[in-house]
Coordinates of C-alpha atoms in Angstrom, one line a residue:
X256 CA -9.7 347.9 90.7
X257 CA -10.9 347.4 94.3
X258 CA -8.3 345.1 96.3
X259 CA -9.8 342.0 97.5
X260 CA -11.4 341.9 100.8
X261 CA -10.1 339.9 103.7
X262 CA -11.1 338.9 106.9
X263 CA -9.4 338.4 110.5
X264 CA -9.3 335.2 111.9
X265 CA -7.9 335.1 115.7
X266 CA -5.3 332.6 116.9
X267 CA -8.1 331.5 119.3
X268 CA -10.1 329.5 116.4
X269 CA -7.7 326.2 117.3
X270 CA -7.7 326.2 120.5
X271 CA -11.8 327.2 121.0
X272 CA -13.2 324.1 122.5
X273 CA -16.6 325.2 120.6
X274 CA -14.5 324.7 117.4
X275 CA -12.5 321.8 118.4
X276 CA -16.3 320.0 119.1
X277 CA -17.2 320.3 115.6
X278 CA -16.5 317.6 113.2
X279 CA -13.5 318.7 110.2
X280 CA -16.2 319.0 107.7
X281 CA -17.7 321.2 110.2
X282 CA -15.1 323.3 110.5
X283 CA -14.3 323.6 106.9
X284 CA -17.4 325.0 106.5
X285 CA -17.7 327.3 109.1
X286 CA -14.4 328.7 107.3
X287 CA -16.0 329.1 104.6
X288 CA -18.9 330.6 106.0
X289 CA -16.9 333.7 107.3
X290 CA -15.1 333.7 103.6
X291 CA -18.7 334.8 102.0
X292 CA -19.6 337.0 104.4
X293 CA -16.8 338.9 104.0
X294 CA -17.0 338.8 100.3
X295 CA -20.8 340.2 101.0
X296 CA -20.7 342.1 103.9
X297 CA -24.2 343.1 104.8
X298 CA -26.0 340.6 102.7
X299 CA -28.2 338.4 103.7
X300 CA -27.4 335.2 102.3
X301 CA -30.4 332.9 101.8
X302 CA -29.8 328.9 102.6
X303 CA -30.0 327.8 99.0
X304 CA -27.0 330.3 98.4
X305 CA -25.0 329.2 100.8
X306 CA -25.3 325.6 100.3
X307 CA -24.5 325.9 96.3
X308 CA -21.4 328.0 97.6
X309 CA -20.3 325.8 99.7
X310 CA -20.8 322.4 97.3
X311 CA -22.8 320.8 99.6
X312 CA -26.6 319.4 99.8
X313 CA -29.3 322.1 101.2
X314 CA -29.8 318.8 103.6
X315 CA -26.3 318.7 104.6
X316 CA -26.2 323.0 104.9
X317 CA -29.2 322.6 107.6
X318 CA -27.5 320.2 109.6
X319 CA -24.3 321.9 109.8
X320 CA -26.3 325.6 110.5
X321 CA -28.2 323.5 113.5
X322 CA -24.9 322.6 115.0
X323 CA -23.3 326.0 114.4
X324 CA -26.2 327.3 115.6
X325 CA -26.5 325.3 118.6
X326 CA -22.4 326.4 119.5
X327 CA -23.7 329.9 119.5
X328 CA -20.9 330.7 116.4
X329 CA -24.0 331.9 114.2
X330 CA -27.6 333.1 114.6
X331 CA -30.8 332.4 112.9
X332 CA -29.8 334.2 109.8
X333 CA -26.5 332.6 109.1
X334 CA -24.4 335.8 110.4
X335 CA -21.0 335.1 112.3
X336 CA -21.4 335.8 115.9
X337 CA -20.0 339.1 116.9
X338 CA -19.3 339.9 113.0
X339 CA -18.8 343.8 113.8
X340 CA -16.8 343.8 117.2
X341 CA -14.0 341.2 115.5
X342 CA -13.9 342.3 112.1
X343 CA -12.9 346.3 112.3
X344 CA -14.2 348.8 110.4
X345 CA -10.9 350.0 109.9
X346 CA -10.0 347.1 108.2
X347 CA -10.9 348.4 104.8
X348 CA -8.0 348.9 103.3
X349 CA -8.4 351.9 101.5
X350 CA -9.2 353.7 104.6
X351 CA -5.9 352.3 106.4
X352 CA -3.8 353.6 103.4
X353 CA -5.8 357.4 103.1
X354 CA -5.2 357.4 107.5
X355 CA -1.4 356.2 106.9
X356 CA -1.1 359.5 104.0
X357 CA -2.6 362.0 106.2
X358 CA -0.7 360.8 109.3
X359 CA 2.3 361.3 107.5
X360 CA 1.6 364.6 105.8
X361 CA 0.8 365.9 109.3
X362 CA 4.3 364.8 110.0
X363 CA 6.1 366.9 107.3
X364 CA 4.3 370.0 107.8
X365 CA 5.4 370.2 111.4
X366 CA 8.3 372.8 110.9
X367 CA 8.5 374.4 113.9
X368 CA 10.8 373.8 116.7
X369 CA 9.2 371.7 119.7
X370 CA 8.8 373.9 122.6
X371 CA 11.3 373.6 125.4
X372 CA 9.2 371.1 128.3
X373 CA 12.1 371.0 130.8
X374 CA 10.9 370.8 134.2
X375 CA 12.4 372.7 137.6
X376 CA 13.2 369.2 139.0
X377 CA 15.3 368.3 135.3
X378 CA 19.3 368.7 135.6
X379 CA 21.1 370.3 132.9
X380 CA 24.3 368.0 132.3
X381 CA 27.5 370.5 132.6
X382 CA 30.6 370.5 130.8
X383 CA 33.4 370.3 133.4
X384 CA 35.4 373.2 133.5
X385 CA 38.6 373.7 131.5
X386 CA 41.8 374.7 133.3
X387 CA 43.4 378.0 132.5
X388 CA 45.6 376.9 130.3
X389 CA 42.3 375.4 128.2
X390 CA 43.6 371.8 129.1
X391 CA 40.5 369.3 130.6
X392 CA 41.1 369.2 134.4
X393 CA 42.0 366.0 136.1
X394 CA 38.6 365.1 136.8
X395 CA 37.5 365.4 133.2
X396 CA 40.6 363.0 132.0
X397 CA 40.0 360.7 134.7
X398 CA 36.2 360.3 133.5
X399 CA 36.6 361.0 129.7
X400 CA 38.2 359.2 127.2
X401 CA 40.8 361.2 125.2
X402 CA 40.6 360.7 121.4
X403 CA 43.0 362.0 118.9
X404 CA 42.0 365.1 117.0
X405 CA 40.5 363.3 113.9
X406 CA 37.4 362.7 116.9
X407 CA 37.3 358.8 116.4
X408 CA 38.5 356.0 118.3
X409 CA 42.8 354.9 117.7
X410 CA 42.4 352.1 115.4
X411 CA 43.4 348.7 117.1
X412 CA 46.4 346.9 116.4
X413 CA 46.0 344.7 113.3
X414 CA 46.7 341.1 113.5
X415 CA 49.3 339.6 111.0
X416 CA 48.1 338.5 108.4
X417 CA 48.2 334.6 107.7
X418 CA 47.9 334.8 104.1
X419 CA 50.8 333.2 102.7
X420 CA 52.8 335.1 99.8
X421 CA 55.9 334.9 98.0
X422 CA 59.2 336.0 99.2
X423 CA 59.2 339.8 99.0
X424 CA 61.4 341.4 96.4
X425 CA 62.5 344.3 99.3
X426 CA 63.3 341.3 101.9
X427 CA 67.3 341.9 102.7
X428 CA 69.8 341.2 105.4
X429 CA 69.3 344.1 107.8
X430 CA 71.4 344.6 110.9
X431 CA 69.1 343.1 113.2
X432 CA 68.6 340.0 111.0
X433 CA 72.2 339.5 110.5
X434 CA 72.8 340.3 114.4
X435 CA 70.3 337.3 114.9
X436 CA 71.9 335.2 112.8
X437 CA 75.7 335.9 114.0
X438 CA 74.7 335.6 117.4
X439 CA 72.8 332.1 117.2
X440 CA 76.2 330.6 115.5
X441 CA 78.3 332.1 118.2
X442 CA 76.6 330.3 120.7
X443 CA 76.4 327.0 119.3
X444 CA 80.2 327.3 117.8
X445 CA 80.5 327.8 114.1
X446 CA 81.4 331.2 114.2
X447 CA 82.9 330.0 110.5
X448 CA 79.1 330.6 109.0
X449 CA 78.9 334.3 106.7
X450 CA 75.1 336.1 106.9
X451 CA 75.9 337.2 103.3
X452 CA 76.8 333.7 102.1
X453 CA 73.3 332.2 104.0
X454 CA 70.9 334.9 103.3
X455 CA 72.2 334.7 99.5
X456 CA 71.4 331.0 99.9
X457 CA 67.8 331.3 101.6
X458 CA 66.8 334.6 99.1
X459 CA 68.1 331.8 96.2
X460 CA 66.5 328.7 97.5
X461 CA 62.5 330.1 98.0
X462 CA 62.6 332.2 94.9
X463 CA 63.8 329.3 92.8
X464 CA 60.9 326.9 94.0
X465 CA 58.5 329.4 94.6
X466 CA 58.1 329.2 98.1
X467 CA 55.1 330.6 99.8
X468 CA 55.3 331.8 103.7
X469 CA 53.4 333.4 105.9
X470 CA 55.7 334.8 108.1
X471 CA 59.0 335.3 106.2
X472 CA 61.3 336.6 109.4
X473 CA 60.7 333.7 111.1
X474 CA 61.4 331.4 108.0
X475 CA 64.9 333.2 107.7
X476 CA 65.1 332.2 111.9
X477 CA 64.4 328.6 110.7
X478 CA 67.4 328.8 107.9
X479 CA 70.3 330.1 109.7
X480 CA 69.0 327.3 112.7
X481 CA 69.4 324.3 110.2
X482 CA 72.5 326.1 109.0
X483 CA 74.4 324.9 112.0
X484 CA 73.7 321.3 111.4
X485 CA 73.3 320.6 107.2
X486 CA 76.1 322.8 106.6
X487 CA 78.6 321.1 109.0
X488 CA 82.3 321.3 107.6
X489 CA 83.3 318.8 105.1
X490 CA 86.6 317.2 106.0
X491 CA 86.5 314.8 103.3
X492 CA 87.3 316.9 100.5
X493 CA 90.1 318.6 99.4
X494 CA 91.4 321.4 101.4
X495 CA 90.0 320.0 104.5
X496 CA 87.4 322.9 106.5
X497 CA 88.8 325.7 104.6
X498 CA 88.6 324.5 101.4
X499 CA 85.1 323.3 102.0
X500 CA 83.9 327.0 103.4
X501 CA 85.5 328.8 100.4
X502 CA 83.6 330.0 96.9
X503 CA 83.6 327.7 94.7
X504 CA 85.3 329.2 91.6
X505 CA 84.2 328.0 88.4
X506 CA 86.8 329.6 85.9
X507 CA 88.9 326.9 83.6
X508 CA 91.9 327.5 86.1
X509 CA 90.0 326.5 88.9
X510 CA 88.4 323.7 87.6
X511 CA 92.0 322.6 86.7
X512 CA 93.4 323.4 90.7
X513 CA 90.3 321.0 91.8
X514 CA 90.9 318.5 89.5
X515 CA 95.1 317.8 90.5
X516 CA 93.7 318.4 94.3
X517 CA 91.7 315.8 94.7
X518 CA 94.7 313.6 92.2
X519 CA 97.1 314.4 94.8
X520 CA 94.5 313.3 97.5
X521 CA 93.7 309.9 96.2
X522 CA 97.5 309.5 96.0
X523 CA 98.2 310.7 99.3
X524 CA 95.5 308.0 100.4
X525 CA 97.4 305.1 98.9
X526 CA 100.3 305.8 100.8
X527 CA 99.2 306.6 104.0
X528 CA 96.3 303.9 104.8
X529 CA 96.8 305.1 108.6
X530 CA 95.3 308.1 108.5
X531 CA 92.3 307.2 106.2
X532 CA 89.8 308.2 108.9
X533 CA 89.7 310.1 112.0
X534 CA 87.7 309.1 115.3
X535 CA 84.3 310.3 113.7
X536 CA 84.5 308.2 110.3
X537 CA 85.2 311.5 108.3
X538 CA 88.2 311.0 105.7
X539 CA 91.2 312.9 106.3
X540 CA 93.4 314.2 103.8
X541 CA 95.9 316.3 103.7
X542 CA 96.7 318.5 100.6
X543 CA 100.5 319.4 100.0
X544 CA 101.9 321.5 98.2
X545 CA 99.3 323.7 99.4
X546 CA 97.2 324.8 96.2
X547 CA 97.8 328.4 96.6
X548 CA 101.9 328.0 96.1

């Protein structure tokens, strides 16, 4: 099945002051026009035809053909002017693709090797030489870029990731996280604070509540930071700041040693109304026997 014939029409048509003097109907028709000659390219169309293609009167046909006429964009016998010179021979289709084919089997039959058309005035670039011991000489590393023996680039440093993820089951108290931590206390004086008894807390508290971080070094900086201030000694209870920084033991015995300290306590209270508080507010109290005896 033959393809269906087409036509160029140059960017020039808008802005041809010829065209832009004809009326829109005009124009229309004048399209038109060149859309049946191409459909029959060396066919000479009579008026009658050409009025009954384009829907209009044979009356209306002559008085557009005057006025096309008149603009020199078509001669006496309704033909485009300059038909041939803008509308290619070429064009055809068929011929394009059968030029395309043999242009490109041309191509694949060239096998061999393109003769060497290097001229006397044509430099040659030289490697640089190598030292004797095979290394690159200074110049060479000085103008070279030295890659690793894979032969690509080092891979750049990859950023840390900001994708936040659940505490890591391999996350422990090393030695330089627990240097961190002891140090921080030292200098802001509660050199009483454990690493083991903190990290056990933080390791706890996130995995509990399902805590999601990004960064979970700098969340263990944040803990033992607030551990200086929320986990200030608690003079108020038995035992005073010992008894407040010691495990808590949970057998029936030491339920029953809590219990008869903090009896003895409010009784000690009662007795001793002067030393109910210290300068701060905090309650004092003062456990004797000691619970240990």
């Amino acid at each position: 099945m033959a393809a269906n014939p087409w036509l160029r029409l140059y960017a020039e048509f808008a802005t041809d002051p010829k065209v832009q003097m004809l009326s829109e109907a005009d124009q229309r028709r004048f399209i038109m026009l060149l859309c049946l000659r191409c459909s029959n390219d060396g066919v000479t169309l009579q008026d009658d035809e050409i009025a009954f293609q384009l829907r209009i009167s044979n009356e209306d046909w002559s008085a557009t053909k005057d006025t096309l006429i008149a603009k020199n964009l078509i001669d006496d016998d309704a033909m485009p002017t300059a038909w041939n010179k803008r509308q290619f021979v070429s064009d055809s289709s068929a011929e394009r693709v059968a030029a395309y084919r043999a242009r490109k089997k041309r191509a694949c039959n060239v096998t061999v090797t393109p003769p060497d058309t290097d001229t006397e005035s044509d430099t040659d670039i030289k490697n640089p030489p190598l030292s004797p011991q095979g290394e690159p000489t200074p110049e060479e590393t000085d103008q070279q870029e030295i890659l690793p023996l894979t032969g690509t680039k080092p891979d750049k440093p990859k950023k840390p990731s900001s994708r936040k993820t659940r505490l890591p089951e391999d996350f422990a108290l090393t030695v330089e996280r627990r240097t961190r931590a002891l140090s921080y206390w030292q200098g802001h004086g509660r050199p009483d604070l454990k690493p083991e008894t903190e990290f056990h807390k933080f390791t706890n508290h996130h995995r509990a509540n399902g805590k999601t971080m990004a960064n979970w070094d700098a969340a263990w900086t944040t803990w033992y930071t607030n551990a200086v201030e929320f986990t200030k000694p608690n003079y108020g209870s038995a035992g005073g700041f010992h008894a407040a920084h010691q495990p808590v033991d949970t057998s029936a015995a030491g339920r029953v040693r809590a219990n008869v300290a903090r009896e003895r306590a409010a009784e000690q209270q009662r007795f001793r109304p002067e030393q109910n508080s210290d300068f701060v507010g905090n309650d004092v109290v003062d456990v004797w026997p000691p619970l240990d005896q």
